Short mmCIF file of C-alpha atoms in Angstrom, two decimals:
data_model
loop_
_atom_site.label_atom_id
_atom_site.label_comp_id
_atom_site.label_asym_id
_atom_site.label_seq_id
_atom_site.Cartn_x
_atom_site.Cartn_y
_atom_site.Cartn_z
CA MET N 663 6.26 -6.29 -28.21
CA VAL N 664 8.85 -8.76 -30.36
CA CYS N 665 11.38 -6.76 -30.47
CA ILE N 666 11.02 -5.30 -26.74
CA ASN N 667 11.38 -8.59 -26.07
CA CYS N 668 14.68 -9.78 -28.73
CA LYS N 669 16.20 -6.19 -26.92
CA LEU N 670 15.36 -7.59 -23.52
CA PHE N 671 16.73 -10.55 -23.68
CA SER N 672 18.48 -12.47 -27.08
CA GLN N 673 21.85 -10.58 -25.84
CA LEU N 674 22.03 -12.43 -22.02
CA ASN N 675 23.72 -15.28 -24.06
CA LYS N 676 27.67 -13.90 -22.59
CA SER N 677 29.53 -15.10 -20.02
CA VAL N 678 28.88 -14.78 -16.39
CA ASP N 679 29.53 -11.36 -15.92
CA GLU N 680 28.80 -10.08 -19.37
CA GLN N 681 24.81 -11.50 -18.85
CA LYS N 682 25.58 -9.07 -15.55
CA GLN N 683 25.82 -6.04 -17.11
CA LYS N 684 23.06 -7.50 -19.67
CA ILE N 685 20.23 -7.74 -16.84
CA GLU N 686 20.90 -4.65 -15.51
CA ASP N 687 20.87 -2.14 -18.78
CA MET N 688 17.73 -3.86 -19.30
CA SER N 689 16.25 -2.37 -15.78
CA GLY N 690 16.62 1.27 -17.39
CA LEU N 691 14.40 -0.04 -20.65
CA MET N 692 11.91 -1.48 -18.15
CA GLU N 693 11.79 1.25 -15.30
CA GLU N 694 10.50 3.14 -18.09
CA MET N 695 8.24 1.22 -18.53
CA GLY N 696 4.17 1.61 -18.01
CA LYS N 697 2.43 -0.75 -16.55
CA GLU N 698 0.25 -2.09 -19.36
CA GLU N 699 3.79 -2.50 -21.57
CA PHE N 700 5.17 -4.68 -18.58
CA ILE N 701 1.93 -6.67 -19.02
CA SER N 702 2.78 -7.05 -22.52
CA VAL N 703 6.22 -7.71 -22.60
CA PHE N 704 6.57 -10.55 -18.94
CA THR N 705 3.94 -13.01 -20.39
CA GLU N 706 4.38 -16.63 -19.46
CA GLU N 707 6.25 -17.54 -22.84
CA LEU N 708 8.97 -15.05 -22.40
CA PHE N 709 8.90 -17.19 -18.88
CA ASP N 710 8.98 -19.84 -20.00
CA ALA N 711 12.49 -19.47 -22.14
CA LEU N 712 13.52 -17.32 -19.12
CA SER N 713 13.70 -21.52 -17.10
CA LYS N 714 14.99 -22.95 -20.75
CA MET N 715 17.89 -20.62 -20.92
CA ILE N 716 18.10 -21.91 -16.59
CA GLU N 717 18.16 -25.53 -18.17
CA GLU N 718 20.44 -25.34 -21.33
CA LYS N 719 22.90 -23.80 -18.80
CA LYS N 720 23.00 -20.08 -21.19
CA LEU N 721 21.61 -18.33 -18.16
CA SER N 722 23.43 -19.07 -14.64
CA MET N 723 20.89 -19.35 -12.58
CA GLU N 724 23.06 -16.77 -10.16
CA ASN N 725 21.03 -14.45 -12.89
CA ALA N 726 19.04 -15.27 -13.93
CA ILE N 727 17.94 -15.11 -10.36
CA LEU N 728 19.86 -11.08 -11.07
CA LEU N 729 16.75 -10.92 -13.40
CA LEU N 730 13.90 -12.43 -11.96
CA LYS N 731 14.26 -9.78 -8.59
CA ARG N 732 14.39 -6.78 -10.89
CA ILE N 733 11.20 -8.13 -13.25
CA GLY N 734 9.57 -8.94 -8.77
CA TYR N 735 10.87 -6.08 -7.99
CA LEU N 736 9.60 -3.18 -10.40
CA LYS N 737 6.28 -5.40 -10.81
CA THR N 738 5.13 -4.71 -6.68
CA LEU N 739 6.08 -1.02 -7.06
CA LYS N 740 3.39 -0.65 -10.53
CA ARG N 741 1.10 -2.75 -8.98
CA ILE N 742 0.40 -5.18 -11.08
CA HIS N 743 -0.55 -9.22 -9.01
CA TYR N 744 -1.32 -11.10 -10.99
CA PHE N 745 1.52 -12.36 -14.36
CA GLY N 746 0.70 -16.52 -13.86
CA PHE N 747 4.29 -16.98 -13.48
CA GLU N 748 2.22 -20.66 -11.11
CA LYS N 749 1.47 -21.97 -14.11
CA ILE N 750 4.84 -22.43 -15.64
CA SER N 751 7.47 -24.36 -14.70
CA LEU N 752 10.01 -21.22 -13.79
CA SER N 753 8.00 -21.47 -10.68
CA GLU N 754 7.97 -25.54 -9.80
CA ARG N 755 11.93 -25.46 -10.52
CA ILE N 756 11.73 -22.31 -8.40
CA GLU N 757 9.73 -24.01 -5.30
CA LYS N 758 11.88 -27.52 -5.15
CA MET N 759 15.12 -25.64 -4.96
CA ILE N 760 14.16 -23.12 -1.30
CA ILE N 761 13.60 -26.13 0.07
CA ASN N 762 16.02 -28.12 -1.59
CA GLU N 763 18.93 -25.96 -0.31
CA GLU N 764 16.71 -26.15 3.71
CA GLU N 765 17.12 -29.27 3.80
CA LYS N 766 20.84 -28.61 3.65
CA LYS N 767 22.29 -29.45 6.48
CA GLU N 768 25.48 -28.50 6.20
CA GLU N 769 27.55 -24.99 3.43
CA LYS N 770 23.26 -24.70 3.00
CA ASN N 771 24.34 -21.29 0.76
CA GLU N 772 22.17 -17.87 2.28
CA LYS N 773 22.21 -15.42 -0.08
CA LEU N 774 20.66 -18.29 -2.73
CA LEU N 775 18.53 -18.93 -0.14
CA VAL N 776 17.22 -14.99 0.11
CA GLY N 777 17.43 -15.24 -3.13
CA LEU N 778 14.82 -17.42 -4.23
CA CYS N 779 12.67 -16.57 -1.96
CA GLU N 780 12.11 -13.00 -2.30
CA CYS N 781 11.93 -14.39 -6.40
CA TYR N 782 9.66 -17.04 -4.38
CA LEU N 783 7.25 -13.54 -2.55
CA LEU N 784 8.04 -10.96 -5.52
CA PHE N 785 6.09 -13.72 -8.02
CA TYR N 786 3.99 -15.48 -6.21
CA SER N 787 0.00 -14.45 -6.74
CA ARG N 788 -1.89 -17.18 -3.89
CA VAL N 789 -1.40 -17.74 -0.55
CA PRO N 790 1.36 -20.05 0.10
CA SER N 791 1.87 -23.15 1.66
CA SER N 792 2.01 -23.19 5.37
CA GLU N 793 5.81 -25.17 4.05
CA PHE N 794 7.06 -22.71 2.20
CA LEU N 795 5.81 -19.48 4.70
CA SER N 796 8.12 -21.53 7.24
CA ILE N 797 10.76 -21.23 5.24
CA CYS N 798 11.02 -17.40 3.26
CA VAL N 799 9.60 -15.10 6.03
CA PRO N 800 12.34 -16.02 8.56
CA CYS N 801 15.16 -16.62 5.70
CA LEU N 802 13.98 -13.22 5.04
CA LEU N 803 13.73 -11.51 8.07
CA LYS N 804 17.60 -12.62 9.28
CA ALA N 805 17.99 -10.80 5.92
CA ALA N 806 16.72 -7.67 7.04
CA LEU N 807 17.96 -7.46 10.52
CA LYS N 808 21.36 -6.85 8.53
CA LYS N 809 22.94 -3.92 10.35
CA GLU N 810 25.03 -2.19 7.74
CA GLU N 811 24.91 1.33 6.99
CA SER N 812 26.39 0.20 3.18
CA GLU N 813 23.83 1.69 -0.35
CA LYS N 814 24.38 -2.01 -0.42
CA ALA N 815 23.19 -4.03 1.71
CA GLN N 816 20.44 -1.28 2.20
CA LYS N 817 19.23 -2.11 -1.39
CA GLU N 818 19.60 -6.19 0.18
CA VAL N 819 17.10 -5.01 2.75
CA GLU N 820 15.14 -2.72 0.90
CA MET N 821 13.84 -6.68 -1.75
CA ALA N 822 13.20 -8.33 1.64
CA LEU N 823 10.99 -6.50 3.30
CA LEU N 824 9.45 -6.00 0.03
CA ALA N 825 9.04 -9.15 -1.78
CA LEU N 826 7.62 -9.94 2.32
CA SER N 827 5.37 -7.22 1.74
CA ASN N 828 3.71 -8.77 -0.74
CA ILE N 829 2.48 -11.65 1.52
CA TYR N 830 -2.07 -11.57 0.88
CA MET N 831 -2.98 -10.07 3.84
CA TRP N 832 -6.07 -12.94 3.50
CA THR N 833 -2.34 -14.83 4.39
CA ASN N 834 -2.60 -16.26 8.27
CA VAL N 835 1.35 -15.61 8.67
CA PRO N 836 1.78 -17.18 12.55
CA LYS N 837 3.40 -14.56 14.87
CA GLU N 838 6.51 -16.62 16.11
CA LEU N 839 7.97 -16.71 12.49
CA TYR N 840 7.87 -12.75 12.43
CA LEU N 841 6.37 -11.03 15.89
CA SER N 842 10.15 -9.69 17.73
CA GLU N 843 12.35 -9.40 14.24
CA ILE N 844 10.12 -7.42 12.68
CA LYS N 845 9.19 -5.38 15.60
CA GLU N 846 13.43 -5.46 15.79
CA VAL N 847 13.31 -4.59 12.82
CA ILE N 848 10.55 -1.19 12.96
CA GLN N 849 12.66 0.37 16.18
CA TYR N 850 16.05 -0.15 15.19
CA HIS N 851 14.40 2.11 11.65
CA GLN N 852 13.28 4.23 14.18
CA GLU N 853 16.52 4.99 17.06
CA HIS N 854 19.64 4.63 13.92
CA HIS N 855 17.40 5.80 10.34
CA ASN N 856 18.98 3.21 8.38
CA LEU N 857 15.99 2.28 6.59
CA THR N 858 15.48 2.94 3.00
CA HIS N 859 11.66 4.95 2.04
CA LEU N 860 11.06 2.09 0.82
CA ALA N 861 11.88 -0.48 3.23
CA TYR N 862 10.19 0.79 5.58
CA GLN N 863 6.68 1.13 4.11
CA SER N 864 7.28 -2.25 3.51
CA VAL N 865 7.66 -3.79 7.01
CA TRP N 866 4.84 -1.90 7.68
CA ALA N 867 3.00 -3.05 4.53
CA PHE N 868 3.53 -6.75 6.28
CA PHE N 869 2.22 -6.10 10.02
CA THR N 870 -0.28 -4.43 9.35
CA ASP N 871 -2.10 -6.82 6.53
CA ARG N 872 -1.28 -9.48 9.68
CA MET N 873 -3.95 -7.40 12.06
CA PHE N 874 -6.44 -8.91 9.77
CA PHE N 875 -5.70 -12.68 11.91
CA GLU N 876 -4.17 -11.74 15.19
CA LYS N 877 -5.93 -8.22 16.98
CA SER N 878 -2.97 -8.44 19.43
CA LEU N 879 -1.21 -6.35 16.47
CA GLU N 880 -3.43 -3.67 17.41
CA GLU N 881 -1.81 -2.75 20.70
CA VAL N 882 1.75 -3.40 19.21
CA GLY N 883 1.35 -0.67 16.55
CA VAL N 884 -0.08 1.81 18.23
CA ASN N 885 1.68 1.84 21.77
CA GLU N 886 4.88 0.14 21.12
CA LEU N 887 6.13 1.47 17.54
CA HIS N 888 3.23 4.46 16.97
CA LEU N 889 2.14 3.30 12.72
CA VAL N 890 -0.40 6.83 13.02
CA ARG N 891 2.94 8.35 14.33
CA GLU N 892 5.46 7.71 11.84
CA ALA N 893 2.90 7.28 8.69
CA VAL N 894 2.38 10.69 9.41
CA ARG N 895 6.26 11.64 9.23
CA GLU N 896 6.71 9.92 6.65
CA LEU N 897 4.15 11.13 4.64
CA GLU N 898 5.31 14.55 5.03
CA GLU N 899 8.67 13.70 4.20
CA LEU N 900 7.91 12.33 0.90
CA THR N 901 6.04 15.25 -0.01
CA LYS N 902 8.61 17.40 0.38
CA ASN N 903 9.92 16.40 -2.89
CA VAL N 904 6.86 16.16 -4.66
CA ILE N 905 6.01 19.61 -6.96
CA TRP N 906 2.72 19.50 -6.32
CA MET N 907 1.96 22.27 -9.04
CA ARG N 908 2.61 19.75 -12.86
CA GLU N 909 2.12 16.61 -12.59
CA LYS N 910 5.57 14.81 -12.67
CA LYS N 911 4.28 11.80 -15.49
CA ASP N 912 5.99 11.16 -18.68
CA GLU N 913 3.20 10.35 -21.98
CA ARG N 914 3.37 6.64 -20.94
CA GLY N 915 1.71 7.90 -17.75
CA LYS N 916 5.39 6.50 -15.38
CA GLU N 917 4.22 7.62 -11.90
CA THR N 918 6.73 9.44 -10.11
CA ASN N 919 8.86 7.14 -6.90
CA GLU N 920 7.58 9.73 -4.90
CA GLU N 921 4.21 8.43 -6.41
CA LEU N 922 4.56 5.07 -5.84
CA LEU N 923 5.55 4.89 -2.01
CA LEU N 924 2.88 7.69 -1.39
CA ILE N 925 0.27 4.67 -3.04
CA ARG N 926 1.78 2.72 -1.24
CA TRP N 927 1.59 4.42 2.06
CA PHE N 928 -2.51 5.01 1.48
CA MET N 929 -2.51 1.39 1.03
CA THR N 930 -1.51 0.58 4.35
CA MET N 931 -2.83 2.93 6.39
CA LYS N 932 -6.35 2.08 4.56
CA ILE N 933 -6.11 -1.56 5.95
CA TYR N 934 -5.05 0.00 9.72
CA LEU N 935 -8.08 2.09 9.95
CA ARG N 936 -10.22 -0.91 8.87
CA HIS N 937 -8.87 -3.37 11.19
CA CYS N 938 -7.69 -1.29 14.21
CA GLN N 939 -10.52 -0.18 16.84
CA LEU N 940 -7.62 1.19 19.31
CA GLN N 941 -8.86 5.23 20.41
CA ASN N 942 -5.39 6.81 19.46
CA GLU N 943 -4.70 10.40 19.94
CA GLU N 944 -2.09 10.66 16.61
CA PHE N 945 -5.14 10.28 14.25
CA VAL N 946 -5.92 14.43 13.99
CA GLY N 947 -2.15 14.83 12.99
CA LEU N 948 -2.51 11.85 10.51
CA PHE N 949 -5.53 13.28 8.95
CA ASN N 950 -4.13 16.23 9.00
CA SER N 951 -1.68 15.73 7.09
CA ILE N 952 -3.31 13.81 4.66
CA VAL N 953 -6.09 16.82 4.15
CA GLN N 954 -3.10 18.96 2.96
CA MET N 955 -1.89 16.84 0.43
CA PHE N 956 -5.30 16.40 -0.43
CA ARG N 957 -5.77 19.89 -0.95
CA ALA N 958 -2.13 20.36 -2.40
CA ALA N 959 -2.46 17.17 -5.55
CA LYS N 960 -6.13 18.28 -6.65
CA ASP N 961 -5.82 20.31 -9.57
CA ASN N 962 -2.80 18.19 -10.91
CA PHE N 963 -2.73 14.08 -8.58
CA ARG N 964 -6.57 13.68 -8.97
CA LYS N 965 -4.69 9.88 -8.62
CA ILE N 966 -3.32 11.30 -5.10
CA SER N 967 -6.17 13.13 -4.10
CA ASN N 968 -8.90 10.57 -4.47
CA GLU N 969 -6.77 7.65 -2.55
CA CYS N 970 -6.81 11.22 -0.38
CA MET N 971 -10.13 11.44 -0.20
CA TYR N 972 -11.04 7.22 0.25
CA ILE N 973 -9.10 7.24 2.90
CA PHE N 974 -11.57 9.64 4.97
CA LEU N 975 -13.87 8.05 3.49
CA VAL N 976 -12.59 4.62 5.21
CA ALA N 977 -12.03 5.88 7.92
CA LYS N 978 -15.81 7.40 8.75
CA GLY N 979 -16.68 3.56 7.92
CA ASN N 980 -13.97 2.83 11.35
CA LEU N 981 -17.05 3.21 14.31
CA SER N 982 -14.00 3.02 16.55
CA ILE N 983 -12.72 6.08 15.77
CA GLU N 984 -13.92 10.16 16.55
CA ILE N 985 -16.30 12.16 15.36
CA GLU N 986 -14.55 14.99 17.02
CA ASP N 987 -10.66 13.36 15.80
CA LEU N 988 -11.74 13.79 12.01
CA LEU N 989 -13.47 17.64 13.21
CA ASN N 990 -9.72 18.31 14.35
CA GLY N 991 -8.62 17.35 11.15
CA GLY N 992 -9.67 19.46 8.14
CA VAL N 993 -11.74 16.11 7.51
CA VAL N 994 -15.41 17.51 7.56
CA ASP N 995 -13.90 20.85 5.69
CA VAL N 996 -12.42 18.94 3.62
CA ALA N 997 -15.59 17.43 2.38
CA LEU N 998 -17.71 20.56 2.96
CA GLU N 999 -16.25 22.04 0.71
CA GLU N 1000 -15.38 19.81 -2.27
CA MET N 1001 -19.40 19.55 -2.86
CA GLN N 1002 -19.20 22.63 -3.94
CA GLN N 1003 -16.89 22.42 -7.07
CA PRO N 1004 -17.91 23.04 -10.25
CA THR N 1005 -16.39 20.24 -12.30
CA LEU N 1006 -16.81 17.46 -8.99
CA GLY N 1007 -16.36 14.11 -10.09
CA TYR N 1008 -18.94 11.59 -9.58
CA LYS N 1009 -16.44 9.59 -8.34
CA MET N 1010 -15.66 12.27 -5.87
CA MET N 1011 -19.13 13.78 -4.86
CA CYS N 1012 -20.07 10.45 -4.18
CA TYR N 1013 -17.11 10.12 -1.74
CA ASN N 1014 -17.99 13.44 0.43
CA LEU N 1015 -21.78 12.56 0.09
CA GLU N 1016 -21.15 8.40 2.19
CA ILE N 1017 -18.62 10.97 5.05
CA ILE N 1018 -21.61 13.70 5.03
CA ASN N 1019 -23.87 10.76 5.88
CA SER N 1020 -21.77 8.15 8.24
CA ILE N 1021 -21.14 11.48 10.65
CA SER N 1022 -25.17 13.03 10.64
CA TRP N 1023 -25.45 9.19 11.39
CA GLN N 1024 -23.45 9.04 14.08
CA LEU N 1025 -24.52 12.68 15.67
CA LYS N 1026 -28.21 11.15 15.53
CA GLY N 1027 -27.47 8.75 17.60
CA LYS N 1028 -28.24 9.59 21.71
CA LYS N 1029 -25.81 7.88 24.88
CA LYS N 1030 -26.40 6.42 27.58
CA ASP N 1031 -23.82 7.84 29.93
CA GLU N 1032 -24.26 10.91 30.35
CA LYS N 1033 -20.64 12.58 29.71
CA GLU N 1034 -20.80 10.86 26.00
CA GLU N 1035 -23.84 12.44 25.31
CA ALA N 1036 -22.25 15.69 26.47
CA LYS N 1037 -19.80 15.35 24.47
CA ARG N 1038 -21.75 14.28 21.02
CA LYS N 1039 -23.94 17.04 21.49
CA ALA N 1040 -20.63 19.22 21.59
CA THR N 1041 -19.47 17.75 18.31
CA LYS N 1042 -22.52 17.93 16.75
CA ARG N 1043 -23.46 21.80 17.40
CA LYS N 1044 -18.93 22.20 15.62
CA VAL N 1045 -20.52 20.65 13.23
CA LEU N 1046 -23.46 22.18 13.26
CA GLU N 1047 -21.58 25.31 13.22
CA LYS N 1048 -19.74 23.70 10.23
CA MET N 1049 -22.67 22.95 8.30
CA GLU N 1050 -23.99 26.66 7.96
CA GLU N 1051 -20.38 28.00 7.58
CA LYS N 1052 -19.70 26.38 3.95
CA GLY N 1053 -23.26 27.06 2.97
CA TYR N 1054 -23.79 22.87 2.97
CA GLU N 1055 -28.33 22.99 2.93
CA ASP N 1056 -28.10 24.45 -0.17
CA ASP N 1057 -25.99 21.32 -1.42
CA ILE N 1058 -27.24 19.09 -0.35
CA PHE N 1059 -31.22 19.97 -1.67
CA CYS N 1060 -29.31 20.46 -5.02
CA PHE N 1061 -27.79 16.93 -4.65
CA ASN N 1062 -31.33 15.14 -3.93
CA GLU N 1063 -32.45 15.23 -7.54
CA ILE N 1064 -29.69 13.47 -8.65
CA LEU N 1065 -28.03 10.89 -5.78
CA ASP N 1066 -30.38 8.02 -7.33
CA ILE N 1067 -28.02 8.50 -10.52
CA LEU N 1068 -24.79 9.19 -8.64
CA ASN N 1069 -25.62 5.79 -6.44
CA GLU N 1070 -25.54 4.44 -10.33
CA VAL N 1071 -22.83 5.91 -12.28
CA ASN N 1072 -20.61 5.00 -7.70
CA PHE N 1073 -18.38 1.94 -7.57
CA TYR N 1074 -18.14 2.37 -4.07
CA ASP N 1075 -19.39 -0.66 -2.10
CA GLU N 1076 -22.04 1.12 -0.41
CA ALA N 1077 -24.92 2.33 -1.88
CA LEU N 1078 -25.73 6.11 -0.99
CA SER N 1079 -29.12 7.02 0.69
CA LEU N 1080 -31.77 8.62 -0.82
CA ASP N 1081 -33.72 10.31 1.37
CA ILE N 1082 -31.61 13.74 2.02
CA SER N 1083 -32.36 13.92 5.67
CA ASP N 1084 -29.85 11.39 6.14
CA TYR N 1085 -27.27 14.39 5.15
CA PHE N 1086 -28.37 17.13 8.89
CA VAL N 1087 -27.51 15.77 11.73
CA ASN N 1088 -30.73 18.66 13.06
CA VAL N 1089 -33.22 17.04 12.76
#
């Protein structure tokens, strides 16, 4: 790895323009790295060395930001959550520069401030203070509101939104800092399609993460911005560019852009399905789209198929989601079908059993309201018909002997029921 470090950084002692070219050259090398290799290269020691180069004026701050943004961009896409960046002098330097630039009354360098805020959020792995949130969030949203259609402008907007999406779910960002601007970014894209796929996913990631603290966002997401409808459209567009018949990875496990984006959308939808309690007629379309993706991916893209099934697992835990939607969306079909696979993995088996167990449990409870009770019985009848059609009874009795073993190997938080009757709705 020392050789790679040298190759990446030893040639930065150049003029400003030459440094920019070297950084561009280095970007290609960084992009080709697998996740583990990336982590092993970008260490605290390397960032300390980078900070020293800035201090000794061997690397301009402009080029340092350019380099850090590229590292942070790839770190985020590779789903690397911790770099120990807060411990090093470079982090302290960036924080001081953000505050100093924000406090300027005149001749504030907006471009510099945007770059500094992007670096701060792309690398920061803790909950930012309210002071930095009040500076970074409005600054980056202002950058994201650019209406220019050039490729350069699109990339700048993408970087700003990607940095914002790095603010963790458990960070309480006051909605007056972002809500009107977020709605404008999303609604403008819905009309003009000015954002890249990554930028659009990032703005939704930021929005859904805020639902953890702000319940009023549910109504905005369902009735004004139509998150589920938009997610379906994006997922379907992305999957058009995936060749499902083979793994599109090199020997180091590098994921394709489509794979990276699909997984980011899955993360966004899992958060949304966990927290949204409003009825949404668009759920059927979402489930149907993910079922189709699961079937296409299960033979060669196991990571994608596991993510698909995990979304269904999250959905079944949200009692505001109608079982009828899971049924009409094909979730029950695919769970029953997969249980019959001769080489089904432990994790997938547990996912399927947990989905069926939860649906069965919900269908057993009688409703006081006559209309709701009639609806429950009708849904129960449909599920029973599916079970009979797929030969479910024989399958579940076969699994009965290994339920205890499955609990031992399953990493999911909920333990599977060991009572075989819990997996039926006709008890």
